[in-house]
Amino acid sequence: NAGVMQNPRHLVRRRGQEARLRCSPMKGHSHVYWYRQLPEEGLKFMVYLQKENIIDESGMPKERFSAEFPKEGPSILRIQQVVRGDSAAYFCASSPTQQTGTARYTFGSGTRLTVV
Amino acid sequence: AQSVTQLDSQVPVFEEAPVELRCNYSSSVSVYLFWYVQYPNQGLQLLLKYLSGSTLVKGINGFEAEFNKSQTSFHLRKPSVHISDTAEYFCAVSDGTGNQFYFGTGTSLTVIP
């Protein structure tokens, strides 16, 4: 029974390139959440998605960042034209239903993005 | 809106000594409270959570926490720490109907041999 799978574990991008981070939720979970952890800080909420829907993107930067959770396949967090300040660990979590929410969160191991 | 304050950014403690990591929160509604541990270059592992019921919550690895509504606190304790407890510890809050966490900035626990 695999947990939340994130890949790649480590990603290095040059400034101006695009970064794509993938998240496959736990089996039976249809709700996905993305968080960002900047160096020396706690995690901050970015976006909450269900299949084919963005439910809450209040934590997403207004430019260059986008997220999707298609009907088939993993959720994707996309960062266009990366800058050094995007260097962080990006964590995905999933839960089975909207009602359970944080009570049933499971976090993945994260993707560590380094922009050089 | 919710917020979390972890009062100590770094806590050094000798092996087999007790430890308390402090967490205070602010919220205008009833909350769920959580403690997570993060080992270097790893993801978050749930230590324990308070959803309702008994205010004393026991978690994994011998940790426990007490929910104190009047003081809006949820301090984490362990009576005797081990070297393997060296890690970053995060307190988090969410409201009962919400779907996101508000995390504290973390406490780095270092266990000294």
PDB file of C-alpha atoms in Angstrom:
ATOM      1  CA  ASN A   1       0.000   0.000   0.000  1.00  0.00           C
ATOM      2  CA  ALA A   2       2.172   2.810  -1.322  1.00  0.00           C
ATOM      3  CA  GLY A   3       1.983   6.179   0.338  1.00  0.00           C
ATOM      4  CA  VAL A   4       2.060   9.541  -1.387  1.00  0.00           C
ATOM      5  CA  MET A   5       4.670   9.361  -4.116  1.00  0.00           C
ATOM      6  CA  GLN A   6       6.547  12.426  -5.229  1.00  0.00           C
ATOM      7  CA  ASN A   7       9.098  12.625  -7.987  1.00  0.00           C
ATOM      8  CA  PRO A   8      11.713  13.568  -8.594  1.00  0.00           C
ATOM      9  CA  ARG A   9      13.197  13.666  -5.098  1.00  0.00           C
ATOM     10  CA  HIS A  10      15.755  16.240  -6.188  1.00  0.00           C
ATOM     11  CA  LEU A  11      15.535  18.622  -9.122  1.00  0.00           C
ATOM     12  CA  VAL A  12      18.123  21.102 -10.308  1.00  0.00           C
ATOM     13  CA  ARG A  13      17.137  23.817 -12.749  1.00  0.00           C
ATOM     14  CA  ARG A  14      18.926  26.818 -14.194  1.00  0.00           C
ATOM     15  CA  ARG A  15      17.317  30.211 -13.849  1.00  0.00           C
ATOM     16  CA  GLY A  16      14.671  30.684 -16.524  1.00  0.00           C
ATOM     17  CA  GLN A  17      13.933  26.986 -17.015  1.00  0.00           C
ATOM     18  CA  GLU A  18      10.703  25.226 -16.141  1.00  0.00           C
ATOM     19  CA  ALA A  19      10.264  22.853 -13.211  1.00  0.00           C
ATOM     20  CA  ARG A  20       7.614  20.122 -13.116  1.00  0.00           C
ATOM     21  CA  LEU A  21       6.945  18.347  -9.840  1.00  0.00           C
ATOM     22  CA  ARG A  22       4.745  15.268  -9.706  1.00  0.00           C
ATOM     23  CA  CYS A  23       2.588  13.849  -6.957  1.00  0.00           C
ATOM     24  CA  SER A  24       0.630  10.594  -6.935  1.00  0.00           C
ATOM     25  CA  PRO A  25      -1.794  10.444  -4.002  1.00  0.00           C
ATOM     26  CA  MET A  26      -2.361   7.426  -1.823  1.00  0.00           C
ATOM     27  CA  LYS A  27      -4.663   4.792  -3.214  1.00  0.00           C
ATOM     28  CA  GLY A  28      -8.232   5.808  -2.456  1.00  0.00           C
ATOM     29  CA  HIS A  29      -7.344   9.480  -1.934  1.00  0.00           C
ATOM     30  CA  SER A  30      -8.820  11.970  -4.361  1.00  0.00           C
ATOM     31  CA  HIS A  31      -7.719  15.229  -2.722  1.00  0.00           C
ATOM     32  CA  VAL A  32      -4.244  16.659  -3.178  1.00  0.00           C
ATOM     33  CA  TYR A  33      -2.517  19.561  -1.450  1.00  0.00           C
ATOM     34  CA  TRP A  34       0.792  21.251  -2.222  1.00  0.00           C
ATOM     35  CA  TYR A  35       2.986  22.985   0.343  1.00  0.00           C
ATOM     36  CA  ARG A  36       6.291  24.823   0.045  1.00  0.00           C
ATOM     37  CA  GLN A  37       9.023  24.857   2.645  1.00  0.00           C
ATOM     38  CA  LEU A  38      11.539  27.633   2.222  1.00  0.00           C
ATOM     39  CA  PRO A  39      14.896  27.256   3.988  1.00  0.00           C
ATOM     40  CA  GLU A  40      14.632  27.665   7.767  1.00  0.00           C
ATOM     41  CA  GLU A  41      10.841  28.022   7.596  1.00  0.00           C
ATOM     42  CA  GLY A  42       7.763  25.927   8.179  1.00  0.00           C
ATOM     43  CA  LEU A  43       5.565  24.626   5.421  1.00  0.00           C
ATOM     44  CA  LYS A  44       3.157  27.021   3.755  1.00  0.00           C
ATOM     45  CA  PHE A  45       0.016  26.006   1.926  1.00  0.00           C
ATOM     46  CA  MET A  46      -0.052  26.622  -1.796  1.00  0.00           C
ATOM     47  CA  VAL A  47      -3.001  24.883  -3.430  1.00  0.00           C
ATOM     48  CA  TYR A  48      -5.730  22.283  -2.907  1.00  0.00           C
ATOM     49  CA  LEU A  49      -7.020  20.204  -5.827  1.00  0.00           C
ATOM     50  CA  GLN A  50      -9.485  17.492  -6.564  1.00  0.00           C
ATOM     51  CA  LYS A  51      -9.561  15.594  -9.826  1.00  0.00           C
ATOM     52  CA  GLU A  52      -9.845  18.176 -12.622  1.00  0.00           C
ATOM     53  CA  ASN A  53     -10.662  20.983 -10.162  1.00  0.00           C
ATOM     54  CA  ILE A  54      -8.709  23.579  -8.243  1.00  0.00           C
ATOM     55  CA  ILE A  55     -10.549  24.070  -4.966  1.00  0.00           C
ATOM     56  CA  ASP A  56      -8.323  26.598  -3.200  1.00  0.00           C
ATOM     57  CA  GLU A  57      -5.272  28.313  -4.675  1.00  0.00           C
ATOM     58  CA  SER A  58      -5.032  31.092  -2.114  1.00  0.00           C
ATOM     59  CA  GLY A  59      -1.392  30.279  -1.361  1.00  0.00           C
ATOM     60  CA  MET A  60      -0.128  30.155  -4.915  1.00  0.00           C
ATOM     61  CA  PRO A  61       2.122  32.955  -6.153  1.00  0.00           C
ATOM     62  CA  LYS A  62       0.247  34.964  -8.758  1.00  0.00           C
ATOM     63  CA  GLU A  63       2.755  34.463 -11.536  1.00  0.00           C
ATOM     64  CA  ARG A  64       4.754  31.543 -12.936  1.00  0.00           C
ATOM     65  CA  PHE A  65       3.146  28.885 -10.714  1.00  0.00           C
ATOM     66  CA  SER A  66       0.338  26.566 -11.754  1.00  0.00           C
ATOM     67  CA  ALA A  67      -1.069  23.238 -10.599  1.00  0.00           C
ATOM     68  CA  GLU A  68      -3.289  20.594 -12.064  1.00  0.00           C
ATOM     69  CA  PHE A  69      -4.731  17.225 -11.114  1.00  0.00           C
ATOM     70  CA  PRO A  70      -6.017  15.573 -14.278  1.00  0.00           C
ATOM     71  CA  LYS A  71      -8.561  12.801 -14.475  1.00  0.00           C
ATOM     72  CA  GLU A  72      -5.764  10.346 -15.176  1.00  0.00           C
ATOM     73  CA  GLY A  73      -2.256  10.567 -13.808  1.00  0.00           C
ATOM     74  CA  PRO A  74      -0.498  12.449 -11.047  1.00  0.00           C
ATOM     75  CA  SER A  75      -0.937  15.993  -9.868  1.00  0.00           C
ATOM     76  CA  ILE A  76       1.602  18.381 -11.389  1.00  0.00           C
ATOM     77  CA  LEU A  77       3.010  21.552  -9.855  1.00  0.00           C
ATOM     78  CA  ARG A  78       4.576  23.620 -12.608  1.00  0.00           C
ATOM     79  CA  ILE A  79       6.941  26.526 -12.106  1.00  0.00           C
ATOM     80  CA  GLN A  80       7.829  28.519 -15.173  1.00  0.00           C
ATOM     81  CA  GLN A  81      10.970  30.644 -15.561  1.00  0.00           C
ATOM     82  CA  VAL A  82      12.371  29.600 -12.212  1.00  0.00           C
ATOM     83  CA  VAL A  83      14.338  32.051 -10.100  1.00  0.00           C
ATOM     84  CA  ARG A  84      16.729  31.421  -7.193  1.00  0.00           C
ATOM     85  CA  GLY A  85      13.986  32.294  -4.710  1.00  0.00           C
ATOM     86  CA  ASP A  86      12.003  29.256  -5.888  1.00  0.00           C
ATOM     87  CA  SER A  87      14.630  26.975  -4.342  1.00  0.00           C
ATOM     88  CA  ALA A  88      12.723  25.082  -1.669  1.00  0.00           C
ATOM     89  CA  ALA A  89      11.266  21.743  -0.704  1.00  0.00           C
ATOM     90  CA  TYR A  90       7.835  21.155  -2.182  1.00  0.00           C
ATOM     91  CA  PHE A  91       5.599  18.702  -0.362  1.00  0.00           C
ATOM     92  CA  CYS A  92       2.445  17.071  -1.528  1.00  0.00           C
ATOM     93  CA  ALA A  93      -0.208  15.586   0.747  1.00  0.00           C
ATOM     94  CA  SER A  94      -3.399  13.686   0.051  1.00  0.00           C
ATOM     95  CA  SER A  95      -6.583  12.881   1.924  1.00  0.00           C
ATOM     96  CA  PRO A  96      -9.527  10.625   1.129  1.00  0.00           C
ATOM     97  CA  THR A  97     -12.344  13.161   1.238  1.00  0.00           C
ATOM     98  CA  GLN A  98     -12.928  16.853   1.724  1.00  0.00           C
ATOM     99  CA  GLN A  99     -14.676  16.177   5.005  1.00  0.00           C
ATOM    100  CA  THR A 100     -11.712  14.386   6.553  1.00  0.00           C
ATOM    101  CA  GLY A 101      -9.288  17.039   5.391  1.00  0.00           C
ATOM    102  CA  THR A 102      -6.296  17.517   7.621  1.00  0.00           C
ATOM    103  CA  ALA A 103      -7.439  14.771   9.995  1.00  0.00           C
ATOM    104  CA  ARG A 104      -6.445  12.216   7.384  1.00  0.00           C
ATOM    105  CA  TYR A 105      -3.553  13.926   5.617  1.00  0.00           C
ATOM    106  CA  THR A 106      -0.618  11.857   4.427  1.00  0.00           C
ATOM    107  CA  PHE A 107       2.497  13.706   3.276  1.00  0.00           C
ATOM    108  CA  GLY A 108       4.935  12.637   0.607  1.00  0.00           C
ATOM    109  CA  SER A 109       8.714  12.825   1.008  1.00  0.00           C
ATOM    110  CA  GLY A 110       8.973  16.014  -1.008  1.00  0.00           C
ATOM    111  CA  THR A 111      10.833  17.328  -4.025  1.00  0.00           C
ATOM    112  CA  ARG A 112      13.835  19.489  -3.304  1.00  0.00           C
ATOM    113  CA  LEU A 113      14.203  22.085  -6.026  1.00  0.00           C
ATOM    114  CA  THR A 114      17.506  23.877  -6.439  1.00  0.00           C
ATOM    115  CA  VAL A 115      17.756  26.757  -8.876  1.00  0.00           C
ATOM    116  CA  VAL A 116      21.290  27.563 -10.004  1.00  0.00           C
TER     117      VAL A 116
ATOM    118  CA  ALA B   1      -7.496  32.824  10.534  1.00  0.00           C
ATOM    119  CA  GLN B   2      -5.200  30.491  12.403  1.00  0.00           C
ATOM    120  CA  SER B   3      -1.559  30.950  13.324  1.00  0.00           C
ATOM    121  CA  VAL B   4       1.032  28.957  15.225  1.00  0.00           C
ATOM    122  CA  THR B   5       3.972  30.117  17.312  1.00  0.00           C
ATOM    123  CA  GLN B   6       6.774  27.791  18.263  1.00  0.00           C
ATOM    124  CA  LEU B   7       8.595  29.660  20.945  1.00  0.00           C
ATOM    125  CA  ASP B   8      11.959  27.921  20.710  1.00  0.00           C
ATOM    126  CA  SER B   9      13.817  27.645  17.432  1.00  0.00           C
ATOM    127  CA  GLN B  10      16.527  25.397  18.864  1.00  0.00           C
ATOM    128  CA  VAL B  11      16.454  23.084  21.849  1.00  0.00           C
ATOM    129  CA  PRO B  12      19.592  21.194  22.904  1.00  0.00           C
ATOM    130  CA  VAL B  13      19.076  18.474  25.494  1.00  0.00           C
ATOM    131  CA  PHE B  14      21.206  15.687  26.918  1.00  0.00           C
ATOM    132  CA  GLU B  15      20.396  12.092  26.132  1.00  0.00           C
ATOM    133  CA  GLU B  16      17.880  10.514  28.559  1.00  0.00           C
ATOM    134  CA  ALA B  17      16.788  13.931  29.837  1.00  0.00           C
ATOM    135  CA  PRO B  18      13.169  15.099  29.497  1.00  0.00           C
ATOM    136  CA  VAL B  19      12.184  17.644  26.871  1.00  0.00           C
ATOM    137  CA  GLU B  20       9.278  19.981  26.208  1.00  0.00           C
ATOM    138  CA  LEU B  21       8.753  21.723  22.879  1.00  0.00           C
ATOM    139  CA  ARG B  22       6.340  24.619  23.147  1.00  0.00           C
ATOM    140  CA  CYS B  23       3.560  25.496  20.763  1.00  0.00           C
ATOM    141  CA  ASN B  24       0.910  28.199  21.027  1.00  0.00           C
ATOM    142  CA  TYR B  25      -1.817  28.852  18.529  1.00  0.00           C
ATOM    143  CA  SER B  26      -4.420  31.464  17.808  1.00  0.00           C
ATOM    144  CA  SER B  27      -7.768  30.715  16.289  1.00  0.00           C
ATOM    145  CA  SER B  28     -11.286  32.031  16.478  1.00  0.00           C
ATOM    146  CA  VAL B  29     -12.793  28.591  15.921  1.00  0.00           C
ATOM    147  CA  SER B  30     -12.281  25.105  17.257  1.00  0.00           C
ATOM    148  CA  VAL B  31      -9.151  23.522  15.902  1.00  0.00           C
ATOM    149  CA  TYR B  32      -7.332  20.352  15.182  1.00  0.00           C
ATOM    150  CA  LEU B  33      -3.732  20.310  16.444  1.00  0.00           C
ATOM    151  CA  PHE B  34      -0.803  18.272  15.207  1.00  0.00           C
ATOM    152  CA  TRP B  35       2.872  17.625  15.768  1.00  0.00           C
ATOM    153  CA  TYR B  36       5.051  16.444  12.907  1.00  0.00           C
ATOM    154  CA  VAL B  37       8.706  15.392  12.891  1.00  0.00           C
ATOM    155  CA  GLN B  38      11.061  15.907   9.973  1.00  0.00           C
ATOM    156  CA  TYR B  39      14.402  14.136   9.791  1.00  0.00           C
ATOM    157  CA  PRO B  40      17.093  15.651   7.538  1.00  0.00           C
ATOM    158  CA  ASN B  41      16.101  15.539   3.868  1.00  0.00           C
ATOM    159  CA  GLN B  42      12.985  13.555   4.685  1.00  0.00           C
ATOM    160  CA  GLY B  43       9.270  14.211   4.538  1.00  0.00           C
ATOM    161  CA  LEU B  44       6.946  14.882   7.438  1.00  0.00           C
ATOM    162  CA  GLN B  45       5.980  12.101   9.796  1.00  0.00           C
ATOM    163  CA  LEU B  46       2.953  12.498  12.024  1.00  0.00           C
ATOM    164  CA  LEU B  47       3.822  12.196  15.721  1.00  0.00           C
ATOM    165  CA  LEU B  48       0.371  12.798  17.171  1.00  0.00           C
ATOM    166  CA  LYS B  49      -2.811  14.765  16.705  1.00  0.00           C
ATOM    167  CA  TYR B  50      -5.637  16.215  18.749  1.00  0.00           C
ATOM    168  CA  LEU B  51      -9.043  16.185  17.091  1.00  0.00           C
ATOM    169  CA  SER B  52     -11.370  15.960  20.106  1.00  0.00           C
ATOM    170  CA  GLY B  53     -11.804  14.096  23.384  1.00  0.00           C
ATOM    171  CA  SER B  54      -9.051  13.636  25.940  1.00  0.00           C
ATOM    172  CA  THR B  55      -6.711  16.596  26.099  1.00  0.00           C
ATOM    173  CA  LEU B  56      -3.688  14.364  26.701  1.00  0.00           C
ATOM    174  CA  VAL B  57      -2.643  12.799  23.448  1.00  0.00           C
ATOM    175  CA  LYS B  58      -0.086  10.030  23.154  1.00  0.00           C
ATOM    176  CA  GLY B  59       1.870   9.566  19.953  1.00  0.00           C
ATOM    177  CA  ILE B  60       4.621   7.492  18.473  1.00  0.00           C
ATOM    178  CA  ASN B  61       8.170   7.145  19.812  1.00  0.00           C
ATOM    179  CA  GLY B  62       7.117   7.936  23.386  1.00  0.00           C
ATOM    180  CA  PHE B  63       5.942  11.485  22.694  1.00  0.00           C
ATOM    181  CA  GLU B  64       2.817  13.029  24.164  1.00  0.00           C
ATOM    182  CA  ALA B  65       1.147  16.424  24.053  1.00  0.00           C
ATOM    183  CA  GLU B  66      -1.493  18.201  26.077  1.00  0.00           C
ATOM    184  CA  PHE B  67      -4.140  20.463  24.609  1.00  0.00           C
ATOM    185  CA  ASN B  68      -4.804  23.436  26.863  1.00  0.00           C
ATOM    186  CA  LYS B  69      -7.677  25.477  25.503  1.00  0.00           C
ATOM    187  CA  SER B  70      -7.467  28.278  28.067  1.00  0.00           C
ATOM    188  CA  GLN B  71      -3.789  28.849  27.322  1.00  0.00           C
ATOM    189  CA  THR B  72      -4.158  28.020  23.611  1.00  0.00           C
ATOM    190  CA  SER B  73      -1.191  25.703  23.862  1.00  0.00           C
ATOM    191  CA  PHE B  74      -0.255  22.250  22.636  1.00  0.00           C
ATOM    192  CA  HIS B  75       3.178  21.515  24.069  1.00  0.00           C
ATOM    193  CA  LEU B  76       5.035  18.349  23.100  1.00  0.00           C
ATOM    194  CA  ARG B  77       6.832  16.303  25.760  1.00  0.00           C
ATOM    195  CA  LYS B  78       8.998  13.257  26.096  1.00  0.00           C
ATOM    196  CA  PRO B  79      10.254  11.990  29.463  1.00  0.00           C
ATOM    197  CA  SER B  80      13.565  10.632  28.155  1.00  0.00           C
ATOM    198  CA  VAL B  81      15.048  11.496  24.777  1.00  0.00           C
ATOM    199  CA  HIS B  82      17.315   9.413  22.580  1.00  0.00           C
ATOM    200  CA  ILE B  83      19.937  10.393  20.040  1.00  0.00           C
ATOM    201  CA  SER B  84      17.535   9.289  17.316  1.00  0.00           C
ATOM    202  CA  ASP B  85      15.076  12.023  18.362  1.00  0.00           C
ATOM    203  CA  THR B  86      17.377  14.658  16.861  1.00  0.00           C
ATOM    204  CA  ALA B  87      15.199  16.262  14.181  1.00  0.00           C
ATOM    205  CA  GLU B  88      13.023  19.241  13.323  1.00  0.00           C
ATOM    206  CA  TYR B  89       9.611  19.334  14.980  1.00  0.00           C
ATOM    207  CA  PHE B  90       6.656  21.234  13.584  1.00  0.00           C
ATOM    208  CA  CYS B  91       3.441  22.170  15.303  1.00  0.00           C
ATOM    209  CA  ALA B  92       0.442  22.698  13.012  1.00  0.00           C
ATOM    210  CA  VAL B  93      -3.166  23.779  13.355  1.00  0.00           C
ATOM    211  CA  SER B  94      -6.173  23.553  11.112  1.00  0.00           C
ATOM    212  CA  ASP B  95      -9.787  24.383  11.755  1.00  0.00           C
ATOM    213  CA  GLY B  96     -12.192  21.491  11.996  1.00  0.00           C
ATOM    214  CA  THR B  97     -13.696  22.045   8.576  1.00  0.00           C
ATOM    215  CA  GLY B  98     -10.598  23.264   6.805  1.00  0.00           C
ATOM    216  CA  ASN B  99      -8.339  21.511   4.408  1.00  0.00           C
ATOM    217  CA  GLN B 100      -5.073  23.211   5.056  1.00  0.00           C
ATOM    218  CA  PHE B 101      -2.513  23.406   7.803  1.00  0.00           C
ATOM    219  CA  TYR B 102      -0.891  26.454   9.319  1.00  0.00           C
ATOM    220  CA  PHE B 103       2.560  25.423  10.427  1.00  0.00           C
ATOM    221  CA  GLY B 104       4.877  26.911  12.979  1.00  0.00           C
ATOM    222  CA  THR B 105       8.440  27.722  11.977  1.00  0.00           C
ATOM    223  CA  GLY B 106       9.763  24.591  13.639  1.00  0.00           C
ATOM    224  CA  THR B 107      11.946  23.648  16.606  1.00  0.00           C
ATOM    225  CA  SER B 108      15.262  21.975  15.994  1.00  0.00           C
ATOM    226  CA  LEU B 109      15.826  19.375  18.720  1.00  0.00           C
ATOM    227  CA  THR B 110      19.422  18.273  19.196  1.00  0.00           C
ATOM    228  CA  VAL B 111      20.085  15.408  21.578  1.00  0.00           C
ATOM    229  CA  ILE B 112      23.585  15.527  23.026  1.00  0.00           C
ATOM    230  CA  PRO B 113      25.296  12.236  23.962  1.00  0.00           C
TER     231      PRO B 113
END
